[in-house]
Coordinates of N, CA and C in Angstrom, one line a residue:
X1 N 0.9 -1.2 -0.2 CA 0.0 0.3 -0.1 C 0.8 1.3 0.0
X2 N 0.4 2.3 -0.6 CA 1.4 3.4 -0.6 C 1.3 3.9 0.3
X3 N 2.0 4.6 0.4 CA 2.6 5.5 2.4 C 1.2 6.5 2.3
X4 N 1.3 6.8 0.8 CA 0.0 8.4 1.0 C -1.0 8.0 1.3
X5 N -1.5 6.9 0.5 CA -3.0 6.6 1.4 C -3.0 5.3 2.4
X6 N -2.4 5.4 3.5 CA -3.0 4.7 4.9 C -2.5 5.5 5.6
X7 N -3.8 4.7 6.4 CA -5.1 5.7 6.8 C -5.1 4.7 8.4
X8 N -5.0 5.3 9.5 CA -3.8 4.8 10.4 C -5.0 5.6 11.9
X9 N -5.8 4.9 13.2 CA -6.4 5.4 14.1 C -5.6 6.3 14.0
X10 N -5.8 7.1 14.5 CA -5.7 8.9 15.3 C -4.9 9.1 16.3
X11 N -5.1 7.7 17.5 CA -4.0 7.8 18.5 C -2.8 7.7 18.0
X12 N -2.4 7.1 17.2 CA -0.6 7.1 17.5 C -0.8 8.1 16.6
X13 N -0.8 9.1 15.8 CA -0.4 9.9 15.5 C 0.4 10.3 14.5
X14 N 1.8 10.9 14.5 CA 3.0 10.9 13.8 C 4.4 10.8 14.0
X15 N 4.4 10.2 15.7 CA 5.5 9.8 16.2 C 5.4 8.0 15.5
X16 N 7.0 8.0 15.0 CA 7.4 7.0 14.5 C 6.8 5.6 15.0
X17 N 7.9 6.0 16.1 CA 7.1 4.6 16.6 C 5.9 3.9 16.7
X18 N 5.0 4.6 17.6 CA 3.3 4.6 17.8 C 3.5 4.4 16.6
X19 N 2.9 4.9 15.2 CA 2.9 4.2 13.8 C 3.2 2.9 13.9
X20 N 4.7 2.9 14.0 CA 5.6 1.0 13.6 C 4.8 -0.1 14.4
X21 N 5.0 0.6 15.7 CA 3.6 -0.4 17.1 C 2.5 -0.4 16.2
X22 N 1.6 1.0 16.0 CA 0.0 0.4 15.3 C 0.0 -0.6 14.5
X23 N 1.1 0.2 13.1 CA 1.1 -1.3 12.1 C 1.2 -2.2 11.6
X24 N 2.2 -3.0 13.3 CA 3.5 -3.8 12.9 C 2.6 -4.9 14.0
X25 N 2.0 -4.2 15.2 CA 1.9 -5.5 16.2 C -0.2 -5.2 16.9
X26 N 0.0 -3.7 17.1 CA -1.7 -3.4 17.9 C -2.6 -3.7 17.1
X27 N -3.3 -5.0 18.2 CA -4.7 -5.6 17.2 C -4.7 -6.6 16.4
X28 N -3.1 -6.8 16.2 CA -2.6 -8.1 15.4 C -2.9 -10.2 16.7
X29 N -3.7 -10.8 16.7 CA -4.2 -11.4 17.7 C -2.0 -12.5 17.6
X30 N -2.2 -11.8 18.9 CA -1.3 -13.0 19.5 C -1.7 -14.5 20.0
X31 N -0.8 -15.8 19.8 CA -1.3 -17.1 20.0 C 0.1 -17.2 20.9
X32 N 1.1 -16.8 20.7 CA 2.3 -17.8 22.1 C 2.4 -16.9 23.0
X33 N 2.4 -17.7 24.4 CA 2.4 -17.3 25.1 C 3.9 -16.3 25.8
X34 N 4.7 -16.6 25.2 CA 5.8 -15.5 25.4 C 5.9 -14.5 25.2
X35 N 5.2 -14.2 24.0 CA 4.3 -12.2 23.3 C 3.2 -12.1 24.6
X36 N 2.5 -13.1 25.0 CA 1.4 -12.8 25.6 C 2.0 -12.2 27.1
X37 N 3.1 -13.3 27.7 CA 4.1 -12.9 28.8 C 4.2 -11.2 28.7
X38 N 5.2 -11.2 27.6 CA 5.9 -9.6 27.3 C 4.6 -8.4 27.2
X39 N 3.8 -8.4 26.9 CA 2.7 -7.8 26.8 C 1.9 -7.4 28.0
X40 N 2.3 -8.1 28.7 CA 1.1 -8.8 30.5 C 2.5 -8.2 31.3
X41 N 4.1 -8.0 30.7 CA 4.4 -7.0 31.9 C 4.1 -5.8 31.7
X42 N 4.8 -5.4 29.9 CA 4.5 -3.5 29.8 C 3.4 -3.1 29.8
X43 N 2.0 -3.5 30.2 CA 1.2 -2.9 30.6 C 1.2 -2.4 31.4
X44 N 1.4 -3.7 32.6 CA 1.5 -3.8 34.0 C 1.7 -2.5 34.2
X45 N 2.8 -2.9 33.9 CA 4.4 -1.1 33.8 C 3.8 0.1 33.5
X46 N 2.7 0.0 32.1 CA 1.9 1.6 31.7 C 1.2 2.1 33.1
X47 N 0.5 1.1 33.6 CA -0.9 1.0 34.6 C 0.0 2.9 35.3
X48 N -1.2 3.5 34.7 CA -1.3 5.2 35.0 C 0.1 6.2 34.1
X49 N 0.7 5.7 33.5 CA 1.5 5.8 32.3 C 0.8 6.7 31.3
X50 N 1.3 6.8 30.0 CA 1.1 6.6 28.6 C 1.8 5.7 27.5
X51 N 1.4 5.2 27.1 CA 1.7 4.1 25.9 C 3.2 3.9 25.2
X52 N 2.8 5.5 24.8 CA 4.0 5.9 24.8 C 5.3 5.6 25.1
X53 N 5.6 5.9 26.7 CA 6.3 6.3 27.8 C 7.1 4.8 27.8
X54 N 6.0 3.8 27.7 CA 6.1 2.2 27.4 C 7.3 1.4 26.2
X55 N 6.2 2.3 25.0 CA 7.4 1.8 24.1 C 8.7 2.2 24.1
X56 N 8.9 3.4 24.1 CA 10.7 4.1 24.1 C 10.9 3.4 25.5
X57 N 10.7 2.2 26.1 CA 11.7 1.5 27.3 C 11.0 0.6 26.8
X58 N 10.7 0.3 26.2 CA 11.0 -1.4 25.7 C 12.2 -2.4 25.6
X59 N 12.9 -2.1 25.0 CA 13.7 -2.6 25.0 C 14.8 -2.3 26.6
X60 N 14.2 -1.7 27.3 CA 15.1 -1.7 28.3 C 14.7 -2.8 29.3
X61 N 13.4 -2.9 29.2 CA 12.6 -3.9 30.1 C 12.6 -5.7 29.3
X62 N 13.0 -4.9 27.7 CA 13.7 -6.4 27.2 C 15.0 -6.6 28.8
X63 N 16.0 -6.3 28.2 CA 17.4 -6.5 29.3 C 17.0 -7.0 29.9
X64 N 16.7 -5.6 31.3 CA 16.6 -6.2 32.6 C 15.8 -6.7 33.1
X65 N 14.4 -7.4 31.9 CA 13.4 -8.8 32.9 C 13.9 -10.3 31.6
X66 N 14.8 -10.4 31.5 CA 15.5 -11.1 31.1 C 14.4 -11.9 29.5
X67 N 14.6 -11.0 28.7 CA 14.1 -10.7 27.5 C 13.0 -11.6 27.6
X68 N 11.6 -11.3 28.6 CA 10.8 -11.6 29.1 C 10.4 -13.0 29.0
X69 N 11.8 -13.7 29.7 CA 11.4 -15.1 29.5 C 11.0 -15.3 30.7
X70 N 9.9 -15.4 30.8 CA 8.8 -15.5 32.5 C 9.5 -16.6 33.2
X71 N 10.1 -18.0 32.8 CA 10.9 -18.7 33.5 C 11.5 -18.1 34.6
X72 N 12.8 -17.6 34.2 CA 13.8 -16.6 34.6 C 13.0 -15.6 35.6
X73 N 12.3 -14.9 35.1 CA 11.5 -13.6 36.3 C 11.2 -14.5 37.6
X74 N 10.6 -15.5 37.1 CA 10.2 -16.3 38.4 C 10.8 -16.7 39.3
X75 N 12.1 -16.5 38.7 CA 13.6 -17.0 39.9 C 13.9 -15.7 40.2
X76 N 13.7 -14.5 40.2 CA 14.2 -13.2 40.7 C 14.2 -12.8 41.9
X77 N 15.1 -12.6 42.3 CA 15.5 -13.0 44.1 C 15.0 -10.9 44.5
X78 N 15.6 -10.4 46.1 CA 15.5 -9.2 46.2 C 16.4 -8.5 45.7
X79 N 17.9 -9.2 45.6 CA 18.8 -8.6 44.8 C 18.7 -8.2 43.1
X80 N 18.2 -8.5 42.9 CA 17.3 -8.8 40.6 C 16.4 -6.9 41.0
X81 N 15.6 -7.6 42.0 CA 14.4 -5.9 42.1 C 15.4 -4.8 42.4
X82 N 16.4 -5.0 42.9 CA 17.1 -3.5 43.6 C 17.9 -3.3 42.4
X83 N 18.9 -4.2 41.8 CA 19.3 -4.2 40.4 C 18.2 -3.2 39.3
X84 N 17.2 -3.9 38.7 CA 16.2 -3.1 38.5 C 15.9 -1.4 38.6
X85 N 15.5 -1.7 40.1 CA 15.3 -0.2 40.2 C 16.5 0.6 40.0
X86 N 18.1 0.3 40.2 CA 18.9 1.4 39.6 C 18.8 1.6 38.7
X87 N 17.6 0.8 37.3 CA 18.1 1.1 35.7 C 16.8 2.0 34.9
X88 N 17.9 3.2 34.4 CA 17.0 3.9 34.1 C 16.1 3.7 32.5
X89 N 16.4 2.2 32.0 CA 16.1 1.8 31.2 C 14.3 1.4 31.3
X90 N 14.4 1.4 32.7 CA 12.5 0.9 32.7 C 11.4 2.0 33.3
X91 N 10.9 2.0 34.2 CA 10.0 2.2 35.4 C 10.7 1.5 36.4
X92 N 10.6 3.0 37.2 CA 11.5 2.3 38.4 C 10.6 2.1 39.5
X93 N 9.7 1.4 39.5 CA 8.4 1.7 40.6 C 8.8 -0.1 41.4
X94 N 8.9 0.6 42.5 CA 9.5 -1.1 43.0 C 7.9 -1.8 42.8
X95 N 6.9 -1.3 43.7 CA 5.8 -2.4 43.3 C 5.1 -3.0 41.7
X96 N 5.4 -2.2 40.9 CA 5.1 -3.0 39.9 C 6.8 -3.7 39.0
X97 N 7.7 -3.7 39.7 CA 8.6 -4.5 39.3 C 8.6 -5.8 40.2
X98 N 7.8 -5.6 41.3 CA 7.6 -6.6 42.7 C 6.6 -7.9 41.5
X99 N 5.6 -6.9 41.3 CA 4.5 -7.3 40.2 C 4.3 -8.7 39.8
X100 N 5.8 -7.8 38.6 CA 6.2 -8.5 37.2 C 6.6 -10.1 37.8
X101 N 7.1 -10.4 38.7 CA 8.5 -11.3 39.5 C 7.1 -11.8 39.8
X102 N 6.3 -11.7 40.4 CA 4.9 -12.4 40.8 C 4.2 -12.7 39.8
X103 N 3.5 -11.6 38.7 CA 2.7 -12.5 37.7 C 3.8 -13.2 37.2
X104 N 4.9 -13.7 37.0 CA 5.5 -14.3 36.4 C 5.2 -16.2 36.8
X105 N 5.6 -15.8 38.1 CA 4.6 -16.9 38.9 C 3.8 -17.4 38.4
X106 N 2.5 -16.8 38.5 CA 1.0 -17.2 38.5 C 1.1 -17.1 37.2
X107 N 1.2 -16.7 36.4 CA 1.7 -16.9 35.0 C 1.3 -18.7 34.5
X108 N 2.5 -18.8 34.9 CA 2.9 -20.3 34.4 C 1.9 -21.2 35.8
X109 N 1.1 -20.9 36.5 CA 0.3 -21.5 37.5 C -1.0 -21.6 36.4
X110 N -1.2 -20.6 35.5 CA -2.0 -20.7 34.8 C -2.3 -21.5 33.6
X111 N -0.9 -21.5 33.3 CA -0.4 -22.0 31.7 C -1.0 -23.6 32.4
X112 N -0.2 -24.1 33.3 CA -0.2 -25.6 34.1 C -1.9 -25.7 34.2
X113 N -3.2 -25.3 34.7 CA -3.8 -25.4 35.0 C -5.3 -25.2 33.4
X114 N -3.9 -24.3 32.3 CA -5.9 -24.4 31.2 C -4.5 -25.0 30.0
X115 N -3.5 -25.5 30.2 CA -2.9 -26.0 29.2 C -1.7 -24.4 28.4
X116 N -1.8 -23.1 28.4 CA -2.0 -22.1 27.8 C -2.2 -21.2 28.1
X117 N -1.8 -19.9 28.4 CA -2.5 -18.5 29.3 C -3.5 -18.6 27.6
X118 N -2.9 -18.7 26.4 CA -3.8 -18.3 25.5 C -5.3 -18.7 25.8
X119 N -5.1 -20.2 26.0 CA -6.5 -21.0 26.6 C -7.2 -20.0 27.1
X120 N -6.7 -20.1 28.3 CA -6.9 -19.3 29.8 C -7.9 -17.9 29.3
X121 N -7.1 -17.2 28.5 CA -7.8 -15.8 28.5 C -8.8 -15.9 27.0
X122 N -8.9 -16.9 26.3 CA -9.7 -17.3 25.2 C -11.1 -17.3 25.5
X123 N -10.7 -18.3 27.2 CA -11.9 -18.8 28.1 C -13.0 -18.3 27.8
X124 N -12.6 -16.2 27.9 CA -13.3 -15.6 28.2 C -14.0 -14.8 27.7
X125 N -13.6 -15.0 26.3 CA -14.6 -14.1 25.3 C -15.9 -15.4 24.4
X126 N -16.6 -14.6 23.9 CA -18.0 -15.3 23.9 C -17.4 -16.4 22.4
X127 N -17.6 -17.5 22.5 CA -17.2 -18.7 21.6 C -15.8 -18.8 21.5
X128 N -14.9 -18.1 21.7 CA -13.5 -18.0 22.0 C -13.3 -17.6 21.0
X129 N -14.1 -16.9 20.4 CA -13.7 -15.4 19.6 C -13.5 -14.0 19.9
X130 N -12.6 -13.4 18.3 CA -12.0 -12.2 18.7 C -13.1 -11.6 18.9
X131 N -12.9 -10.8 19.4 CA -14.1 -9.5 19.1 C -13.9 -7.9 18.4
X132 N -14.6 -8.2 17.9 CA -14.6 -7.1 16.7 C -15.3 -6.2 16.7
X133 N -15.2 -4.4 17.1 CA -16.3 -3.4 17.4 C -16.1 -3.2 15.7
X134 N -17.1 -1.8 15.7 CA -17.0 -1.5 14.8 C -16.8 0.1 15.4
X135 N -15.8 0.7 15.6 CA -15.2 1.9 15.8 C -15.2 3.0 14.7
X136 N -15.6 3.9 15.5 CA -15.2 5.2 13.3 C -14.3 6.4 14.6
X137 N -14.7 6.7 15.1 CA -13.9 7.8 16.4 C -12.6 6.4 17.6
X138 N -11.7 7.0 17.3 CA -11.1 6.1 18.5 C -11.5 6.0 20.1
X139 N -12.0 7.3 19.9 CA -12.3 8.0 21.2 C -13.4 7.1 21.9
X140 N -14.4 6.7 21.2 CA -15.4 5.7 21.3 C -15.3 4.2 21.5
X141 N -13.9 4.3 21.5 CA -13.8 2.5 21.6 C -14.1 2.3 23.3
X142 N -14.3 1.5 23.6 CA -14.4 1.5 25.4 C -13.0 1.2 26.3
X143 N -13.1 1.6 27.0 CA -11.9 1.5 27.9 C -12.1 0.1 28.8
X144 N -13.2 -0.4 29.2 CA -13.8 -1.5 29.5 C -14.4 -2.1 29.5
X145 N -14.4 -3.4 29.4 CA -16.0 -4.1 28.7 C -15.7 -5.4 30.5
X146 N -17.7 -5.9 30.0 CA -17.6 -6.5 30.6 C -15.9 -8.4 30.9
X147 N -16.0 -8.6 29.8 CA -14.2 -9.3 29.3 C -13.7 -8.7 30.0
X148 N -13.3 -7.6 29.9 CA -11.5 -6.8 30.9 C -12.2 -7.1 32.7
X149 N -12.9 -6.5 32.4 CA -13.9 -7.4 34.4 C -13.7 -8.4 34.5
X150 N -14.5 -9.5 33.5 CA -14.2 -10.2 34.6 C -12.7 -11.6 34.4
X151 N -12.2 -11.3 32.9 CA -10.6 -11.4 33.2 C -9.5 -10.4 34.6
X152 N -9.6 -9.3 34.4 CA -9.0 -8.9 35.5 C -9.1 -9.9 36.7
X153 N -10.6 -9.5 37.5 CA -11.1 -10.1 38.8 C -10.6 -11.2 38.8
X154 N -11.0 -12.3 38.1 CA -10.2 -14.1 37.8 C -8.4 -13.5 38.2
X155 N -7.9 -12.4 37.7 CA -6.5 -12.3 37.8 C -6.2 -12.3 38.9
X156 N -6.9 -11.1 39.4 CA -6.8 -10.3 40.5 C -7.0 -11.1 41.5
X157 N -8.2 -12.3 41.8 CA -8.3 -13.6 42.7 C -7.3 -14.5 42.4
X158 N -6.7 -14.8 41.7 CA -4.9 -15.1 41.7 C -4.6 -14.8 42.0
X159 N -4.0 -13.4 42.7 CA -2.8 -12.6 42.8 C -2.0 -11.7 42.2
X160 N -2.7 -11.9 40.9 CA -2.0 -10.8 39.4 C -2.0 -9.6 40.2
X161 N -1.3 -8.8 39.7 CA -1.1 -6.8 40.9 C -0.8 -6.1 39.2
X162 N -1.7 -5.0 39.3 CA -1.6 -4.2 38.5 C -2.4 -4.3 37.0
X163 N -3.0 -4.9 37.2 CA -3.8 -5.4 36.2 C -5.5 -5.4 36.1
X164 N -5.9 -3.9 36.5 CA -7.6 -3.8 36.8 C -7.6 -3.8 35.3
X165 N -9.4 -3.6 35.7 CA -10.0 -4.1 34.0 C -9.5 -3.1 32.8
X166 N -9.0 -1.5 33.0 CA -8.8 -0.7 31.7 C -7.3 -1.0 31.4
X167 N -6.5 -1.6 32.1 CA -5.0 -2.0 32.1 C -5.6 -3.5 30.8
X168 N -6.3 -4.0 31.8 CA -6.6 -4.6 30.8 C -7.9 -5.3 29.6
X169 N -7.9 -4.7 29.7 CA -8.8 -3.9 28.4 C -7.9 -3.7 27.0
X170 N -6.8 -2.6 28.0 CA -5.4 -2.5 27.0 C -5.1 -3.2 26.5
X171 N -4.5 -4.6 27.3 CA -3.6 -5.3 26.7 C -4.5 -6.3 25.9
X172 N -6.4 -6.3 25.6 CA -7.0 -6.9 24.8 C -6.7 -6.3 23.7
X173 N -6.8 -5.8 23.7 CA -6.6 -4.3 22.2 C -5.1 -5.0 22.2
X174 N -4.1 -5.0 22.6 CA -3.0 -4.7 22.2 C -2.7 -5.9 21.3
X175 N -3.3 -7.7 21.8 CA -2.7 -9.0 21.4 C -3.1 -9.3 20.8
X176 N -4.3 -8.4 20.1 CA -6.0 -8.8 19.2 C -6.8 -9.5 19.5
X177 N -6.9 -9.7 20.6 CA -8.0 -10.2 21.5 C -9.5 -9.5 21.4
X178 N -9.5 -8.3 21.1 CA -10.4 -7.1 20.3 C -9.7 -6.3 19.4
X179 N -10.6 -6.2 18.0 CA -10.1 -5.1 17.3 C -10.9 -3.8 17.6
X180 N -10.1 -3.4 18.1 CA -11.0 -1.7 17.8 C -10.1 -0.7 16.9
X181 N -9.5 -0.8 16.1 CA -9.0 -0.1 14.8 C -10.8 0.3 14.3
X182 N -10.0 2.0 14.0 CA -11.3 2.4 13.1 C -11.8 1.9 11.8
X183 N -13.0 1.5 11.5 CA -13.8 1.2 10.7 C -12.4 1.3 8.8
X184 N -11.7 2.5 9.1 CA -11.6 3.2 7.5 C -9.8 2.6 7.9
X185 N -9.4 2.1 9.0 CA -8.0 1.6 9.1 C -7.6 1.1 8.2
X186 N -6.2 0.9 8.2 CA -5.8 0.3 6.5 C -5.5 -0.6 7.3
X187 N -5.3 -0.8 8.2 CA -5.1 -2.4 9.2 C -6.2 -3.2 10.2
X188 N -7.2 -2.2 10.4 CA -8.2 -3.3 10.1 C -8.1 -4.4 9.9

């Protein structure tokens, strides 16, 4: 598609990193647990901040958090927490860092119970199918739904932190559980 004919969701603006993320990742269905975990870490870190802030620190997270390897992260110690707290490449919030380690352990518990984190998540979707919303203006897209409420509530019950319903819905958008690209978006 010619560059001058590309139509994007307005939220990504003109920032090249945001546009690349929008065009190549956002709203594309993710089935592998490794990527689902990466977005779990990143979306949890984003809570209360802008997504572009997290995108700009993504490589820092990759380095600080063992390339998002949840097996390794689950083994992180208090020393690892202190190391990460000194790293300007991440959001240096002790609660978010500690929750990432805890969430890695809980993530693997869910994998054992459901066979994969993907299976767990899609068990919440109607008929296990992606939700496709008819969004005309990105500002009309929901920020949470009954499904994000249910997932967030269940994860909280299991001990997950920094993953409320709004964060969960943003996660669902990011990993393609829901399609909120605007109707005329070239990437819908």
